[in-house]
Coordinates of C-alpha atoms in Angstrom, one line a residue:
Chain A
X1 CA -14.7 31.8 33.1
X2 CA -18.0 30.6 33.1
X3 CA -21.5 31.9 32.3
X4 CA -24.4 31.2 34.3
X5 CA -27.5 33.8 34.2
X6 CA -25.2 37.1 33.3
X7 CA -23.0 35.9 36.2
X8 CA -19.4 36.0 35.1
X9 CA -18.1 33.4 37.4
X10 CA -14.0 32.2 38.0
X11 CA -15.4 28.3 37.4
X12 CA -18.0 26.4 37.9
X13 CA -18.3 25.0 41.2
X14 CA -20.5 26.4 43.8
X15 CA -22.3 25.2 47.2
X16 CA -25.4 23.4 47.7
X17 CA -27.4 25.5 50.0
X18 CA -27.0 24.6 53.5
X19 CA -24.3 22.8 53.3
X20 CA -21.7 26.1 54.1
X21 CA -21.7 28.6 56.8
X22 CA -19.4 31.2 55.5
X23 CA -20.1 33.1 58.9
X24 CA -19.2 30.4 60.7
X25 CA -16.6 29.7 58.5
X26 CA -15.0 32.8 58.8
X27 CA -14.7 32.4 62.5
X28 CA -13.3 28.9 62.1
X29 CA -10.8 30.0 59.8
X30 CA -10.4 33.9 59.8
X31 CA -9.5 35.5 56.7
X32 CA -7.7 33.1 54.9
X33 CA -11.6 32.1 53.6
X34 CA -12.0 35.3 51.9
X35 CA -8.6 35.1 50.3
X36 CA -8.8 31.3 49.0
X37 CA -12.7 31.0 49.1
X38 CA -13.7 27.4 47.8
X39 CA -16.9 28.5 45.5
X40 CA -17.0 30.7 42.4
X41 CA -20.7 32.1 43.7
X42 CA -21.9 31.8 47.5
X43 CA -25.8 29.8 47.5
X44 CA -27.1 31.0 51.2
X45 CA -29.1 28.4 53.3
X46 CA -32.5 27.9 53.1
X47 CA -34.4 31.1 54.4
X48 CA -37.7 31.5 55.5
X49 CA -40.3 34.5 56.3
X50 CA -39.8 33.5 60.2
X51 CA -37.3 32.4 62.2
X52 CA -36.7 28.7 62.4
X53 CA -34.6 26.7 65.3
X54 CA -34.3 23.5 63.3
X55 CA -35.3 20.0 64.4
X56 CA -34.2 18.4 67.6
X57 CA -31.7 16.4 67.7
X58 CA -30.1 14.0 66.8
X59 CA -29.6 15.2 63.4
X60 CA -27.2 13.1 61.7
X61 CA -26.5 9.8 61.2
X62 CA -23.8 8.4 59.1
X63 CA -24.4 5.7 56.0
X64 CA -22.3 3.4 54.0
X65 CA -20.7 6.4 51.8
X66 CA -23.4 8.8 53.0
X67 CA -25.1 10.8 55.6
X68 CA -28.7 11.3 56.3
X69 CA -29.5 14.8 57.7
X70 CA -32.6 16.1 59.9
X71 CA -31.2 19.9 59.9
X72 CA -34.6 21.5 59.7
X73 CA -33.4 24.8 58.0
X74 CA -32.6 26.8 60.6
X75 CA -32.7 30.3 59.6
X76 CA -32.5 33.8 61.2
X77 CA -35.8 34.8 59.4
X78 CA -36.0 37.0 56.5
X79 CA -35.7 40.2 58.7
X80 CA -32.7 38.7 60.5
X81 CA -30.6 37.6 57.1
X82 CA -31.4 41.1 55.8
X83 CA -30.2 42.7 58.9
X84 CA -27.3 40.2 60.4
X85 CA -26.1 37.9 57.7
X86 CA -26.8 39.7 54.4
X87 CA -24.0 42.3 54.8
X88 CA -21.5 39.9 56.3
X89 CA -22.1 37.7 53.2
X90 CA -21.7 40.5 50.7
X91 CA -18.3 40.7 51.9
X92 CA -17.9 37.4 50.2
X93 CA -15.3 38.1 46.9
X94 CA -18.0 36.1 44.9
X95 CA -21.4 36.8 43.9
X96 CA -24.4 35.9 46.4
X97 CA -27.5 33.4 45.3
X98 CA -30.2 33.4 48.1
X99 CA -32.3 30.4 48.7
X100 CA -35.6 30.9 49.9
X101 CA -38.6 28.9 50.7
X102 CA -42.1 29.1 52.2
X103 CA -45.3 26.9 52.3
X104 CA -47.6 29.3 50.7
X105 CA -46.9 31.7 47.2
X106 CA -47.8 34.8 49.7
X107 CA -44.9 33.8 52.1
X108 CA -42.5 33.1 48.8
X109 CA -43.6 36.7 46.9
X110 CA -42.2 38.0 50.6
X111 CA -39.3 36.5 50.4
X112 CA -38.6 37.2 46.9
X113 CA -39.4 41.1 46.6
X114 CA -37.3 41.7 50.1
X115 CA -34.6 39.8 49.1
X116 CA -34.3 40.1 45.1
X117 CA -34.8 44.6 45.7
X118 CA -31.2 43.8 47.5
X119 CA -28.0 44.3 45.5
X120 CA -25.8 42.2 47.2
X121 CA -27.9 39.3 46.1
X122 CA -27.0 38.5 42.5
X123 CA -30.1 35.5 41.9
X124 CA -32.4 34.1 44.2
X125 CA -32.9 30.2 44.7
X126 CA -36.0 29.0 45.3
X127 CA -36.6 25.7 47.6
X128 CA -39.6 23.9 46.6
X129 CA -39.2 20.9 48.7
X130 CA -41.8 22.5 51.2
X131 CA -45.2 20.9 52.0
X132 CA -48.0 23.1 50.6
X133 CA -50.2 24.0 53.0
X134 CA -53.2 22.6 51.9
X135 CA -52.5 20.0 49.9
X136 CA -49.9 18.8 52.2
X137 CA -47.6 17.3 49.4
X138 CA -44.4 19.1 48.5
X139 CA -44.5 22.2 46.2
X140 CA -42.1 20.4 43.5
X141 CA -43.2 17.4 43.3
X142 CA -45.6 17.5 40.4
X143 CA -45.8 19.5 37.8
X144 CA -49.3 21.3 38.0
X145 CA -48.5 22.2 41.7
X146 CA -45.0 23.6 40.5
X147 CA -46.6 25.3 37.5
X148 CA -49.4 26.9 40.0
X149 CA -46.8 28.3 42.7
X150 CA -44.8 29.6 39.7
X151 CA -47.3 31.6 37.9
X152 CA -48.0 33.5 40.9
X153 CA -44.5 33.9 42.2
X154 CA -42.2 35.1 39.2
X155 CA -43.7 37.7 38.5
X156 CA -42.7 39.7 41.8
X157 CA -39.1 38.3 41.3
X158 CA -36.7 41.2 40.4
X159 CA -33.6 38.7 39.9
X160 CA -32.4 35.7 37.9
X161 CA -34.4 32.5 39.3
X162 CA -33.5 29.2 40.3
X163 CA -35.5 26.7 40.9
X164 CA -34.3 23.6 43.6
X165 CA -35.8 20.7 42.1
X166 CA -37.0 18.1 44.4
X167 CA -35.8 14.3 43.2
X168 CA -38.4 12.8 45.4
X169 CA -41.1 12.7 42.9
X170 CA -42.3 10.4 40.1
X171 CA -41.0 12.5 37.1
X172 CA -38.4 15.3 38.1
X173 CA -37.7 15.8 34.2
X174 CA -41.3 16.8 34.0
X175 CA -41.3 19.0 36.8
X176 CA -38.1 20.8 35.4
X177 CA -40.1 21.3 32.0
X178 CA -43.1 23.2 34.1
X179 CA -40.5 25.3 35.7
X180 CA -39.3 26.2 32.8
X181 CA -42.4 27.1 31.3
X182 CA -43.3 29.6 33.6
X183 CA -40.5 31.7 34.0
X184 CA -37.8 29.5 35.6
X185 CA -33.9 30.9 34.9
X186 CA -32.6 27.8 35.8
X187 CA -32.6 25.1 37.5
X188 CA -31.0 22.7 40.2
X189 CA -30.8 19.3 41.5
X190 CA -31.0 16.8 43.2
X191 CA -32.0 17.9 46.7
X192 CA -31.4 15.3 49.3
X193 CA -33.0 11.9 48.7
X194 CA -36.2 11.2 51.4
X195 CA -34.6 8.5 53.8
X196 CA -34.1 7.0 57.3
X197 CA -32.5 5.2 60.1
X198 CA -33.4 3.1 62.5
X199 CA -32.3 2.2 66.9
X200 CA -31.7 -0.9 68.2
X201 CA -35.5 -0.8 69.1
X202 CA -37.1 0.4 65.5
X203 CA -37.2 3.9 66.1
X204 CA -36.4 6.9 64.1
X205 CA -33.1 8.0 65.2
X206 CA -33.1 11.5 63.8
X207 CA -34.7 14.2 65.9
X208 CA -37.2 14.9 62.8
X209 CA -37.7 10.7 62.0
X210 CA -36.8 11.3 58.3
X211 CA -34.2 13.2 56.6
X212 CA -32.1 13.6 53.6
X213 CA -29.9 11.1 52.0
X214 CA -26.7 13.0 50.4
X215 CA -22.9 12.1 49.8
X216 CA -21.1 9.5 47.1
X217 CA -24.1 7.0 48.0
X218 CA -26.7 9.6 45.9
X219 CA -24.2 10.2 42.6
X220 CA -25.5 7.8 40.5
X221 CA -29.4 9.1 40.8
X222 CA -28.2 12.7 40.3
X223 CA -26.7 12.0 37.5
X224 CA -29.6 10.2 36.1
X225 CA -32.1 12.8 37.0
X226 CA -29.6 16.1 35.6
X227 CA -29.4 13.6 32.3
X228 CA -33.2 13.2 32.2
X229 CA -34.0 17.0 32.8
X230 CA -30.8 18.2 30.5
X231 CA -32.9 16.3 27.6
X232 CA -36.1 18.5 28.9
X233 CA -35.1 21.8 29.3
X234 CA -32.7 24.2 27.6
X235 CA -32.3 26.4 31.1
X236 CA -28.8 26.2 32.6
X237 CA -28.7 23.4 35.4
X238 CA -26.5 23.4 38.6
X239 CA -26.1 19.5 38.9
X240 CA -25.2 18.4 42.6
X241 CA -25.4 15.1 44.4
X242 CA -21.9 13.3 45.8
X243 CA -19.8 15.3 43.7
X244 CA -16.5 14.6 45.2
X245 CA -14.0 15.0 42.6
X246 CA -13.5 16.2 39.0
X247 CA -13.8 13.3 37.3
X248 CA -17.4 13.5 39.2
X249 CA -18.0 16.9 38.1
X250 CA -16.9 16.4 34.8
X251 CA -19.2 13.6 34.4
X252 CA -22.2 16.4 35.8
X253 CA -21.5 18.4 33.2
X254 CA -21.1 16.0 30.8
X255 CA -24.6 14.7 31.0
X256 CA -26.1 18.7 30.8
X257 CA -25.0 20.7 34.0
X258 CA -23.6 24.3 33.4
X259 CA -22.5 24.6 37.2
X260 CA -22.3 21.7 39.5
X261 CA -22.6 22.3 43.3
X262 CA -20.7 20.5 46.4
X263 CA -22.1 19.8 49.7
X264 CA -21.1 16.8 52.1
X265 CA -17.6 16.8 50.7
X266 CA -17.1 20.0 51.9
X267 CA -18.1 18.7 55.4
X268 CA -15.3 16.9 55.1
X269 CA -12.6 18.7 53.5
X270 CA -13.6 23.0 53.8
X271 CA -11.8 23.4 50.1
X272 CA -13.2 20.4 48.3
X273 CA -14.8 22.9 46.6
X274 CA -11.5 24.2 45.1
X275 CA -10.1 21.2 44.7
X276 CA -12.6 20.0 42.4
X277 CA -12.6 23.1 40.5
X278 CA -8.7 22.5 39.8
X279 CA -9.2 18.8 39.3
X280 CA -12.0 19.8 36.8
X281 CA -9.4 21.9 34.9
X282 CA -7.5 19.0 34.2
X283 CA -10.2 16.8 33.1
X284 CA -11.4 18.4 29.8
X285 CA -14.8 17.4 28.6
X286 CA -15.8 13.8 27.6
X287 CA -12.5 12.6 29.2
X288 CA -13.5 11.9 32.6
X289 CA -12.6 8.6 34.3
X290 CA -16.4 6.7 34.7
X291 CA -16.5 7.1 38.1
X292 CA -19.6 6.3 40.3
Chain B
X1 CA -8.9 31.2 69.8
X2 CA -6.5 29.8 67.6
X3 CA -7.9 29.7 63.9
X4 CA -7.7 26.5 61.8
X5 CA -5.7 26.2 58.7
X6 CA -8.5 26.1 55.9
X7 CA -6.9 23.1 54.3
X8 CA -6.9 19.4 55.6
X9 CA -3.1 19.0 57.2
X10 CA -1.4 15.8 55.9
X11 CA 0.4 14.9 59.2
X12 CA 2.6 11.7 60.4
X13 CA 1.6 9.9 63.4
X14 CA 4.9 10.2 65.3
X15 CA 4.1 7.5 68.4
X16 CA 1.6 5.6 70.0
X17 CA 1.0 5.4 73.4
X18 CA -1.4 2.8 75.8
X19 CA -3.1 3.4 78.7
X20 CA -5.5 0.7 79.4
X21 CA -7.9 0.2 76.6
X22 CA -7.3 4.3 75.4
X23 CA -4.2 4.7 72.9
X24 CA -2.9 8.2 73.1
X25 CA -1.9 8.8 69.1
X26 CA 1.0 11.4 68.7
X27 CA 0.9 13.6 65.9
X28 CA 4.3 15.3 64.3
X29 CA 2.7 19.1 63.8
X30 CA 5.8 21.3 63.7
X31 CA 4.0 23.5 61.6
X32 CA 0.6 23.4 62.8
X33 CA -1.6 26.8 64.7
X34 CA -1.1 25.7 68.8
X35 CA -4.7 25.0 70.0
X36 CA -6.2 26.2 72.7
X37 CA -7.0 24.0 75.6
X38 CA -10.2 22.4 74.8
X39 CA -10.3 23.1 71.2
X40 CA -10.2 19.8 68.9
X41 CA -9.7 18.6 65.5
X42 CA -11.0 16.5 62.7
X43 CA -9.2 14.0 61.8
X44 CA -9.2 11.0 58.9
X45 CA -6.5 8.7 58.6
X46 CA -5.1 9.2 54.8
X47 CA -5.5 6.1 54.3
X48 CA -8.5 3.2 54.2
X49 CA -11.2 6.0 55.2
X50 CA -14.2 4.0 54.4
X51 CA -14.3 0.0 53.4
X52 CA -14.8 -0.6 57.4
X53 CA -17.9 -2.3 58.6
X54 CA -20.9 -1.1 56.8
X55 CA -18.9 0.8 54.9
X56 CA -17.9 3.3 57.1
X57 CA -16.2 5.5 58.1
X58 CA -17.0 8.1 55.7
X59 CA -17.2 11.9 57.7
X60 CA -14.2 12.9 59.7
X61 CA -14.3 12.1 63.4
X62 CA -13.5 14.8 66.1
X63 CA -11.3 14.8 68.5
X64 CA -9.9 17.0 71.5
X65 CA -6.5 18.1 71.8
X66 CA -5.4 16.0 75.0
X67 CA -2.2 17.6 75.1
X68 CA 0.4 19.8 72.8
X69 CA 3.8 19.1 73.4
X70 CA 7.4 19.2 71.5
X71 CA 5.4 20.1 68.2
X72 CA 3.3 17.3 68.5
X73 CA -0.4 17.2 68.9
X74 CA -2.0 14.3 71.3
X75 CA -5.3 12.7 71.0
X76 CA -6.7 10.3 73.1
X77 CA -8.6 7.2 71.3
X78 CA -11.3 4.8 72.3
X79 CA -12.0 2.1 69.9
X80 CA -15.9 2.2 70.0
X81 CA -16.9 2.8 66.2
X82 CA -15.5 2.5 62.8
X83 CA -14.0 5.8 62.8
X84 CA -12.1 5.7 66.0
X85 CA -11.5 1.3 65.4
X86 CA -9.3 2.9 62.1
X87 CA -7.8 5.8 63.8
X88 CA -6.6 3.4 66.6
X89 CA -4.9 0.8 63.6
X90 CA -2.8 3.7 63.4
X91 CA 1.3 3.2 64.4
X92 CA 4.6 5.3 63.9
X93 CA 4.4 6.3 60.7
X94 CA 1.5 6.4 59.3
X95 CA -0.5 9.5 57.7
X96 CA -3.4 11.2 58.9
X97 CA -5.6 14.2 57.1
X98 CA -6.0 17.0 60.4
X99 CA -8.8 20.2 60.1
X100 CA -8.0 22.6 63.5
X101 CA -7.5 23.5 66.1
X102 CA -11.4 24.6 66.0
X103 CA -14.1 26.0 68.3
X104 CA -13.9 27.1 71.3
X105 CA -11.7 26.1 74.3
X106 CA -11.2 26.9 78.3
X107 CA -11.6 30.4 79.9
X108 CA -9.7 30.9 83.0
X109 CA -11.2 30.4 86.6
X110 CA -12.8 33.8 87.6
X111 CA -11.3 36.1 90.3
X112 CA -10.9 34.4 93.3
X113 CA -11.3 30.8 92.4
X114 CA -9.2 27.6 91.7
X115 CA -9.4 25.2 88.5
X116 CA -11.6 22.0 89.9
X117 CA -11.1 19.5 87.0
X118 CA -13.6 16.8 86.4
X119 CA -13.3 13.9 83.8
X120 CA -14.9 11.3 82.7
X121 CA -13.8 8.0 80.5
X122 CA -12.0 9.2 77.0
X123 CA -13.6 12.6 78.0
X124 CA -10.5 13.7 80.6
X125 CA -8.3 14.8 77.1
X126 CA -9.1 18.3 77.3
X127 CA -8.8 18.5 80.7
X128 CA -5.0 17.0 80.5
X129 CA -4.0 19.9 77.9
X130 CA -5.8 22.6 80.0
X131 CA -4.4 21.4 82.9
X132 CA -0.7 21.6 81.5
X133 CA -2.1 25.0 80.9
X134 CA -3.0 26.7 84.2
X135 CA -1.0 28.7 86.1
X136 CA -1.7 27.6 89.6
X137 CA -2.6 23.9 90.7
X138 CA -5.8 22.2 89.6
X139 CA -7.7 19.4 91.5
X140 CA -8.3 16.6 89.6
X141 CA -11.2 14.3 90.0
X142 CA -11.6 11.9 87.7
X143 CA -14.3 8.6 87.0
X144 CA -13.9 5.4 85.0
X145 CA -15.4 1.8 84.4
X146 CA -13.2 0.2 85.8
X147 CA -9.2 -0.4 87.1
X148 CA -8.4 -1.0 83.5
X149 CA -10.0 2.2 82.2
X150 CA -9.0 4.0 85.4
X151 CA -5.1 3.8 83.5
X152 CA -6.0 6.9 81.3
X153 CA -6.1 9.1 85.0
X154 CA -2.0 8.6 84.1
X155 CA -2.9 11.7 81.8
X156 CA -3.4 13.8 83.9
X157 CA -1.4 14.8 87.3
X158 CA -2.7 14.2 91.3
X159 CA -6.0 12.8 89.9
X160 CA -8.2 11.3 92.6
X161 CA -10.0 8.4 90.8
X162 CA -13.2 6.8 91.2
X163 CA -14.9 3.8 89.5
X164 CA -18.3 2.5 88.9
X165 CA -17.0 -0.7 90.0
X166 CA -15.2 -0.5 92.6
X167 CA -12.1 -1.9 91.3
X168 CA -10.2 1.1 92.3
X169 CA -10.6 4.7 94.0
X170 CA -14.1 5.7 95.5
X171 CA -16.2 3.3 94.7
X172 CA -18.9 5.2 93.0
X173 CA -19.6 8.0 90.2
X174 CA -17.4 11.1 90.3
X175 CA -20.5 13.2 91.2
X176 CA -20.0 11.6 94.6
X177 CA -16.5 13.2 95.0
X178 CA -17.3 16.4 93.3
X179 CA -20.2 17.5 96.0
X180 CA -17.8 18.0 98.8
X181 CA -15.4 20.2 96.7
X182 CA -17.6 22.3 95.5
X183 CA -17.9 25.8 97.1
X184 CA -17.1 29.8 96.5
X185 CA -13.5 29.4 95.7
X186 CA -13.9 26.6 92.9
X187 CA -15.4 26.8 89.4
X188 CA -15.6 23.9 87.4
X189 CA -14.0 21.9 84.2
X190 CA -15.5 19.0 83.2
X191 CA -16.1 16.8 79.8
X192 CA -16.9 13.4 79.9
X193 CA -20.6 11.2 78.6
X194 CA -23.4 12.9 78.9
X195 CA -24.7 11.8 81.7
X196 CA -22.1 12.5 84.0
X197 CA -22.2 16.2 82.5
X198 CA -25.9 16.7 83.3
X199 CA -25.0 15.3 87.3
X200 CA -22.1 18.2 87.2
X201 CA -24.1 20.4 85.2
X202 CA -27.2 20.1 88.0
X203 CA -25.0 19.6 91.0
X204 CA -22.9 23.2 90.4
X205 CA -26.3 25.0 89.3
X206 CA -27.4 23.9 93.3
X207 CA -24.3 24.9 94.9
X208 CA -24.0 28.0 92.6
X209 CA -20.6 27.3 91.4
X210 CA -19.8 28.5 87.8
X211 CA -18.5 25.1 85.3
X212 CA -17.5 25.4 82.2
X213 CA -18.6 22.2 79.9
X214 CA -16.4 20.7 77.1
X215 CA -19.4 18.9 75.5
X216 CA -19.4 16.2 72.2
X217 CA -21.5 15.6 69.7
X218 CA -21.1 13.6 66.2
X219 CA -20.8 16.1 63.5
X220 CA -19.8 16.0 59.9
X221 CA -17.9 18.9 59.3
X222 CA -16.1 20.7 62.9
X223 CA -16.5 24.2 61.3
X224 CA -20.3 25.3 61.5
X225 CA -21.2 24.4 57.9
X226 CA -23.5 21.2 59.0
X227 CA -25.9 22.2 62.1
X228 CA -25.8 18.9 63.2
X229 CA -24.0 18.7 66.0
X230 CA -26.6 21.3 67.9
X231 CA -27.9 21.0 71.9
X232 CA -30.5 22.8 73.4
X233 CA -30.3 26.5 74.7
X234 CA -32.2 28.1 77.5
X235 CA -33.8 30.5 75.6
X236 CA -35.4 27.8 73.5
X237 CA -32.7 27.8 70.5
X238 CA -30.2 25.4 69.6
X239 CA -26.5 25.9 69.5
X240 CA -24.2 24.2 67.5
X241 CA -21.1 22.3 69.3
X242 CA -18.5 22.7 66.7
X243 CA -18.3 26.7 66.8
X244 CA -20.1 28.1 69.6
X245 CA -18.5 24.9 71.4
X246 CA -17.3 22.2 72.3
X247 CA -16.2 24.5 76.1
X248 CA -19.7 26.0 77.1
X249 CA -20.9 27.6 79.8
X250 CA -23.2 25.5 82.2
X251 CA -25.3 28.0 82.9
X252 CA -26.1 28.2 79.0
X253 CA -27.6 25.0 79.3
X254 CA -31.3 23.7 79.3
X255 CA -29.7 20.2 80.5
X256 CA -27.1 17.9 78.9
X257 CA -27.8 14.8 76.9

């Protein structure tokens, strides 16, 4: 069993939000989900105080060990995942994180009271790779910013908090560290890494002209940036980025993680998840083959 | 719908078969759910996934199920990547990693009307499959490059071919062939590049004849868990291929491609 903010939980791999439908999922592969589910807690996508379509596409484009995504969190709304999704996802046998996000600390204290007075919803994670309003820079990625959002938006949350870290920014250790300091429960990283891809004729291929870098290209800088914010912070840490096998989750939670999350090798395998949990079973700490 | 296992299927590639430049890879899956017509898979070959050009592969690739026959699922293959330039390496023998059947496949013609199948290039493999599937005669229209292309119609049974060349059947785009068929006692099945869908798409919207659309997309995953294999709705939305898909309704549709 592990630990992680009063969560009892079966082991320590969970999904990166977005990066698992278990609606869709269920309709893919009917109950046999519920009865072998990959994750040992269920992180929601990314949801927002309206409704969201996404970007246009095309919204993926494949890289040497890698993909870059232009998703656009789509998202039912915070009405329409209270109403539609939350009670299909409290079916899940795990426990629910939500992950939220808005461009102003009004939008995120909506989306934190409605969604941290549910029970079904054991913590809420909070997405802070959003462009602030006014400033126009993301709300993670500095420390004063981060520290500003927080002060006003912890207070009005009723449940553990986790805080998405951003890696695109000078100093994520030092961003972790602010978090911290005003109220953060935890924290997790990396997001995806800012990046591109161009046609023939120069440009942007993805619908949204930039997206996120994620997959075995990004483990290396995750597990720089966990290692850097481990020494920084004594909050748990969800470590993520190209995890793909124990040895690689091993090595997350060597260098600080308590949990470590999956994402694009689930796109490609629906149990890596579980795999890597059993794989991690058999790799006991400070034994894992280096693995990059 | 058929469900997918949730685990990756370690399957043998029992035979391989040519037609013109496609290769027709036969998997052994005696154990395997039966897919629908029009459903499709994901599929990695076990081994040298990746170390390609650039690198690549890396994401499973999807395929339709072109036919399922004597426990054995076919997929039809075009060597135009570095996913589908390792998956047609493959021989007798060798392993692949399968995810399906997934999405959504063919709904039969409605009251009163016949199965009017139209294919284009590698896109006439679900058509074969649903085709082996319906209970009364289908016609077949299919279009191609070329004469060597044109070999893959051999898929499918009493297809009348044409080619943008020339070389042989109507000379000319299957569209051409398609408007005189098309009336109350037809609805349509057709998958094939995106262009030719939007021509079949538009051309059955004018003549009011319902077509059901077996549409691809690159995505990562198959299973809904990505969003990135998504097309335009007409109410202003996206949907995503993989589950709400690949076999849509036409009239669903803003336009294809």
């Amino acid at each position: 069993m592990t630990d992680f903010l009063g969560l009892e939980l079966d082991h320590p791999v969970v999904n990166g939000s977005g990066t698992f439908d278990a609606i869709a999922a269920r309709r893919a592969f009917g109950d046999a989900l519920l009865e072998r589910f990959p994750f040992s807690a269920f992180v929601s996508k990314t949801i927002t105080r309206e409704p969201r379509a996404g970007n246009p596409p095309p919204r993926l484009w494949e890289t040497p060990a890698g993909l870059i995504n232009s998703i656009g969190l789509p998202n039912k709304g915070l009405h329409g995942y209270l109403e539609h999704d939350l009670p299909d996802l409290a079916r899940l046998p795990v426990p629910l994180i939500t992950n939220v996000m808005g461009s102003t600390a009004a939008e995120v204290i909506e989306l934190v009271e409605a969604v941290g007075a549910r029970d079904e919803v054991s913590a809420i994670e909070l997405n802070v790779s959003c462009p602030n309003v006014k400033t126009g820079l993301d709300i993670g990625s500095d420390p004063a910013s981060l520290a500003a959002f927080m002060r006003e938006v912890r207070p009005h949350a009723a449940k553990p908090l986790i805080v998405k870290l951003t890696p695109n920014t000078a100093d994520v250790a030092a961003v972790a560290e602010a978090a911290e300091a005003e109220g953060a429960d935890a924290v997790s990283l990396i997001n995806t890494l800012r990046a591109m891809a161009l046609t023939a004729s120069g440009e942007p291929w993805l619908g949204g002209r930039t997206g996120g870098l994620s997959g075995p290209a990004v483990f290396a800088v995750a597990l720089a940036q966990v290692a850097a914010v481990a020494r920084r912070v004594s909050v748990p840490i969800v470590g993520m980025g190209g995890i793909r096998s124990g040895s690689h989750a091993r090595n997350m939670l060597d260098a600080g993680a308590t949990l470590v999350a999956v994402g694009t090798e689930t796109f490609r395998e629906p149990l890596a998840g579980a795999r890597i949990a059993a794989e991690l079973r058999e790799t006991p700490a400070n034994s894992a083959q280096p693995v990059a | 719908m058929s469900c997918s296992t949730l685990e990756r299927r370690r399957l043998t590639v029992a035979g391989v078969d040519e037609y013109g430049p496609y290769r027709v890879l036969r998997v052994a899956d005696p154990d395997g759910p039966p897919p629908d017509a029009g459903q499709f898979s994901m599929l990695t070959a076990a081994e040298r996934w990746g170390g390609g050009e650039d690198e690549r592969p890396y994401l499973p690739r999807a395929f339709s199920v072109a036919r399922w026959r004597d426990d054995e699922a076919h997929y039809l293959l075009e060597d135009v990547g570095p996913g589908t330039n390792r998956l047609c390496e493959l021989e007798a023998g060798d392993e692949l990693l399968v995810l399906g059947p997934l999405g959504q496949g063919f709904r039969a013609p409605q009251e009163g009307r016949r199965a009017l199948l139209v294919g284009g290039g590698v896109g006439i493999a679900p058509l074969a499959i649903w085709q082996d599937e319906l209970d009364t005669p289908a016609s077949v229209i299919l279009g191609f490059r070329d004469a060597h292309h044109a070999e893959g119609a051999a898929l499918l049974r009493d297809a009348e071919v044409a080619t943008d060349d020339g070389s042989v059947g109507h000379h000319g785009y299957v569209t051409d062939l398609l408007a005189r068929e098309l009336s109350e006692h037809v609805e349509v099945y057709a998958c094939g590049p995106p262009q030719m869908l939007e021509a079949v798409r538009a051309l059955c919207e004018e003549h009011a004849v319902p077509a059901q659309l077996a549409l691809e997309s690159g995505m990562a995953c198959g299973f809904g868990a990505c969003f990135g294999c998504v097309v335009p709705t007409r109410d202003g939305g996206y949907m995503r291929v993989c589950v709400d898909g690949p076999v849509v309704d036409a009239a669903e549709l803003v336009e294809v491609g």
